[in-house]
């Protein structure tokens, strides 16, 4: 099936640890995105990438890092510098900027 | 920066009623609008989109209306069903270029059987 796959669905992190959320798409989309969603709030852009080996910071990039070594993959690392990482993380992709964005099923990250 | 917002955070309707969810946008340069449905604990799903050269677009049980004069967008759901219960939010975008869309906070639609 074509789509966007995020893993893991649920992840628990101890304070001081880095964790990496995986995002893979087989839609042959050029652009990929990471959003954070907190309860009762809208989507906030963390990072985005419009082409392989290039990415830009979004509105809330501090404490996060990404890489885009392959077109189909855009992993997000939540570093220990992110002070409030507990949230629902959504990966998305689109054929290119300005096109419809399609989302994965999300990953829940909880700090314990 | 410019933003997209929704007028009603929660909308409760009876099964079978028609639902209308509203969205205001402020970027007059936006020319492409999308509605998403997000069920609890899941990722948003694309419902319907509309470009600025149209005032109305219909899908299966859904209609999107665009009023560029007042920068307003609405999603109409006909014969609302319990399975329609979700958060609905709109996104405004500009086709082409490198614009990154912005999303509204969402409206929670609750359908009572």
Short mmCIF file of C-alpha atoms in Angstrom, two decimals:
data_model
loop_
_atom_site.label_atom_id
_atom_site.label_comp_id
_atom_site.label_asym_id
_atom_site.label_seq_id
_atom_site.Cartn_x
_atom_site.Cartn_y
_atom_site.Cartn_z
CA UNK A 1 0.00 0.00 0.00
CA UNK A 2 1.18 3.52 -0.73
CA UNK A 3 1.45 5.88 2.13
CA UNK A 4 3.40 7.37 4.96
CA UNK A 5 4.58 5.09 7.74
CA UNK A 6 5.59 6.41 11.13
CA UNK A 7 7.20 4.33 13.84
CA UNK A 8 6.99 3.67 16.65
CA UNK A 9 3.37 4.54 17.39
CA UNK A 10 4.15 4.98 21.10
CA UNK A 11 7.50 5.90 22.59
CA UNK A 12 8.60 6.64 26.12
CA UNK A 13 11.70 8.69 26.78
CA UNK A 14 13.61 9.20 29.95
CA UNK A 15 14.77 12.70 30.69
CA UNK A 16 18.16 13.39 29.16
CA UNK A 17 17.76 10.87 26.37
CA UNK A 18 17.62 11.46 22.65
CA UNK A 19 14.98 9.55 20.69
CA UNK A 20 14.42 9.20 16.98
CA UNK A 21 11.05 8.95 15.27
CA UNK A 22 11.01 7.24 11.91
CA UNK A 23 9.06 8.42 8.87
CA UNK A 24 9.04 6.60 5.55
CA UNK A 25 6.96 7.35 2.46
CA UNK A 26 6.57 5.42 -0.77
CA UNK A 27 4.59 8.09 -2.58
CA UNK A 28 7.65 9.44 -4.39
CA UNK A 29 6.99 12.82 -2.82
CA UNK A 30 9.75 15.42 -2.89
CA UNK A 31 8.71 17.33 0.22
CA UNK A 32 8.46 15.99 3.75
CA UNK A 33 7.46 17.66 7.00
CA UNK A 34 7.38 17.14 10.74
CA UNK A 35 4.64 18.69 12.87
CA UNK A 36 3.98 18.68 16.57
CA UNK A 37 0.44 18.61 17.92
CA UNK A 38 -0.44 19.36 21.53
CA UNK A 39 -3.93 18.83 22.98
CA UNK A 40 -6.34 21.52 21.90
CA UNK A 41 -3.78 23.14 19.67
CA UNK A 42 -3.13 23.20 15.98
CA UNK A 43 -0.21 21.78 14.07
CA UNK A 44 3.13 23.44 14.58
CA UNK A 45 5.86 22.97 12.02
CA UNK A 46 9.16 21.61 13.34
CA UNK A 47 11.21 20.99 10.20
CA UNK A 48 10.59 20.50 6.54
CA UNK A 49 12.55 19.29 3.55
CA UNK A 50 11.76 20.07 -0.05
CA UNK A 51 14.52 17.96 -1.55
CA UNK A 52 17.00 15.30 -0.56
CA UNK A 53 19.98 16.52 1.48
CA UNK A 54 18.28 19.81 2.28
CA UNK A 55 15.97 20.87 5.09
CA UNK A 56 14.79 24.03 6.81
CA UNK A 57 13.71 24.93 10.32
CA UNK A 58 10.07 25.46 11.01
CA UNK A 59 8.47 27.48 13.77
CA UNK A 60 9.59 25.30 16.68
CA UNK A 61 12.86 23.65 15.60
CA UNK A 62 14.75 24.16 18.86
CA UNK A 63 15.56 20.84 20.53
CA UNK A 64 14.94 18.82 17.37
CA UNK A 65 17.10 17.62 14.50
CA UNK A 66 16.40 15.92 11.18
CA UNK A 67 18.17 14.40 8.22
CA UNK A 68 17.11 13.76 4.65
CA UNK A 69 19.63 11.36 3.17
CA UNK A 70 17.04 9.51 1.11
CA UNK A 71 13.96 10.78 -0.68
CA UNK A 72 11.67 8.35 1.12
CA UNK A 73 12.96 8.89 4.65
CA UNK A 74 12.86 11.88 7.02
CA UNK A 75 13.68 10.84 10.61
CA UNK A 76 13.18 13.26 13.49
CA UNK A 77 15.41 13.21 16.57
CA UNK A 78 14.05 14.72 19.74
CA UNK A 79 17.09 15.74 21.73
CA UNK A 80 17.53 16.24 25.44
CA UNK A 81 17.54 19.98 24.74
CA UNK A 82 13.80 19.82 24.03
CA UNK A 83 12.39 20.67 27.45
CA UNK A 84 8.79 19.67 26.86
CA UNK A 85 8.80 16.87 24.29
CA UNK A 86 5.63 15.06 25.34
CA UNK A 87 3.33 15.44 22.33
CA UNK A 88 1.82 13.82 19.26
CA UNK A 89 4.21 14.00 16.31
CA UNK A 90 3.01 13.94 12.74
CA UNK A 91 5.06 13.31 9.65
CA UNK A 92 3.71 14.44 6.31
CA UNK A 93 4.70 14.60 2.68
CA UNK A 94 3.63 16.33 -0.50
CA UNK A 95 4.62 16.16 -4.17
CA UNK A 96 6.26 19.52 -3.62
CA UNK A 97 5.75 22.73 -1.70
CA UNK A 98 2.37 24.28 -2.46
CA UNK A 99 0.70 20.93 -3.04
CA UNK A 100 -1.61 18.93 -0.84
CA UNK A 101 0.08 17.59 2.27
CA UNK A 102 -0.67 14.02 3.32
CA UNK A 103 -0.09 12.80 6.84
CA UNK A 104 1.09 9.66 8.55
CA UNK A 105 -0.72 8.14 11.52
CA UNK A 106 1.41 9.90 14.10
CA UNK A 107 3.70 8.94 16.96
CA UNK A 108 3.02 9.58 20.62
CA UNK A 109 6.07 10.57 22.64
CA UNK A 110 5.92 10.64 26.42
CA UNK A 111 8.68 11.66 28.78
CA UNK A 112 8.85 9.54 31.92
CA UNK B 1 2.56 36.21 10.42
CA UNK B 2 -0.80 35.57 8.81
CA UNK B 3 -2.91 32.80 10.20
CA UNK B 4 -5.87 30.55 9.69
CA UNK B 5 -8.52 30.25 12.38
CA UNK B 6 -11.83 28.58 13.08
CA UNK B 7 -14.88 30.30 14.54
CA UNK B 8 -16.30 27.41 16.63
CA UNK B 9 -14.12 25.08 18.67
CA UNK B 10 -16.95 22.56 19.24
CA UNK B 11 -20.02 21.73 17.19
CA UNK B 12 -22.65 19.26 18.41
CA UNK B 13 -25.28 17.93 16.02
CA UNK B 14 -27.83 15.16 15.84
CA UNK B 15 -27.33 12.26 13.49
CA UNK B 16 -28.92 13.08 10.16
CA UNK B 17 -28.51 16.83 10.51
CA UNK B 18 -26.33 18.88 8.21
CA UNK B 19 -23.15 20.30 9.74
CA UNK B 20 -21.33 23.48 8.81
CA UNK B 21 -17.79 24.14 9.96
CA UNK B 22 -16.28 27.55 9.31
CA UNK B 23 -12.77 28.81 8.76
CA UNK B 24 -11.38 32.32 8.35
CA UNK B 25 -8.09 33.00 6.64
CA UNK B 26 -6.11 36.19 6.55
CA UNK B 27 -3.51 35.69 3.80
CA UNK B 28 -5.12 37.27 0.76
CA UNK B 29 -2.48 35.66 -1.44
CA UNK B 30 -3.61 32.15 -0.55
CA UNK B 31 -5.12 30.38 -3.52
CA UNK B 32 -5.49 26.79 -2.41
CA UNK B 33 -7.46 25.51 0.57
CA UNK B 34 -7.78 22.07 2.07
CA UNK B 35 -10.03 20.50 4.67
CA UNK B 36 -8.79 17.67 6.86
CA UNK B 37 -10.55 15.28 9.24
CA UNK B 38 -8.65 14.00 12.26
CA UNK B 39 -10.05 11.19 14.37
CA UNK B 40 -8.82 10.75 17.90
CA UNK B 41 -5.25 9.45 18.05
CA UNK B 42 -4.85 9.35 14.28
CA UNK B 43 -3.25 11.44 11.60
CA UNK B 44 -5.29 14.00 9.64
CA UNK B 45 -7.01 12.73 6.51
CA UNK B 46 -7.54 14.80 3.40
CA UNK B 47 -11.25 15.44 2.77
CA UNK B 48 -11.58 17.98 0.01
CA UNK B 49 -9.76 20.92 -1.47
CA UNK B 50 -10.65 24.00 -3.45
CA UNK B 51 -8.71 26.47 -5.51
CA UNK B 52 -9.36 30.18 -5.51
CA UNK B 53 -10.81 30.17 -9.02
CA UNK B 54 -13.81 28.28 -7.63
CA UNK B 55 -16.53 29.27 -5.16
CA UNK B 56 -17.87 25.81 -4.48
CA UNK B 57 -16.74 22.24 -4.76
CA UNK B 58 -18.68 19.11 -3.90
CA UNK B 59 -17.55 15.67 -2.84
CA UNK B 60 -19.33 12.73 -1.35
CA UNK B 61 -21.62 14.26 1.32
CA UNK B 62 -19.25 17.20 1.68
CA UNK B 63 -19.25 20.63 0.09
CA UNK B 64 -16.66 23.34 0.50
CA UNK B 65 -17.59 26.97 -0.07
CA UNK B 66 -15.06 29.71 -0.57
CA UNK B 67 -15.80 33.40 -0.18
CA UNK B 68 -12.71 35.30 -1.20
CA UNK B 69 -14.30 38.67 -0.53
CA UNK B 70 -14.45 38.06 3.21
CA UNK B 71 -11.69 35.44 3.26
CA UNK B 72 -13.98 32.73 4.57
CA UNK B 73 -14.13 29.02 3.97
CA UNK B 74 -16.75 26.52 5.10
CA UNK B 75 -17.19 22.77 5.08
CA UNK B 76 -20.71 21.41 4.86
CA UNK B 77 -21.38 17.79 5.75
CA UNK B 78 -24.75 16.44 4.67
CA UNK B 79 -26.68 13.89 6.72
CA UNK B 80 -24.03 13.79 9.44
CA UNK B 81 -23.27 10.34 10.81
CA UNK B 82 -21.64 9.25 14.09
CA UNK B 83 -18.56 8.27 12.07
CA UNK B 84 -18.15 11.92 11.14
CA UNK B 85 -17.27 12.76 14.75
CA UNK B 86 -13.73 14.13 14.62
CA UNK B 87 -11.73 17.33 14.61
CA UNK B 88 -11.89 19.19 11.32
CA UNK B 89 -9.38 21.82 10.35
CA UNK B 90 -8.58 23.81 7.30
CA UNK B 91 -5.28 24.69 5.71
CA UNK B 92 -4.44 27.57 3.46
CA UNK B 93 -1.74 27.30 0.87
CA UNK B 94 -0.37 28.77 -2.30
CA UNK B 95 -0.10 26.41 -5.24
CA UNK B 96 3.41 26.15 -6.57
CA UNK B 97 6.35 28.02 -5.18
CA UNK B 98 7.82 27.19 -1.82
CA UNK B 99 4.99 28.26 0.47
CA UNK B 100 4.42 26.05 3.49
CA UNK B 101 0.71 25.76 4.41
CA UNK B 102 -0.62 26.87 7.76
CA UNK B 103 -3.31 25.07 9.68
CA UNK B 104 -6.16 26.22 11.88
CA UNK B 105 -6.65 24.95 15.42
CA UNK B 106 -9.63 22.81 14.47
CA UNK B 107 -13.30 22.34 15.31
CA UNK B 108 -14.45 19.28 17.19
CA UNK B 109 -17.60 17.85 15.60
CA UNK B 110 -19.68 15.67 17.91
CA UNK B 111 -22.51 13.70 16.33
CA UNK B 112 -25.17 12.38 18.69
CA UNK B 113 -27.04 9.22 17.64
#
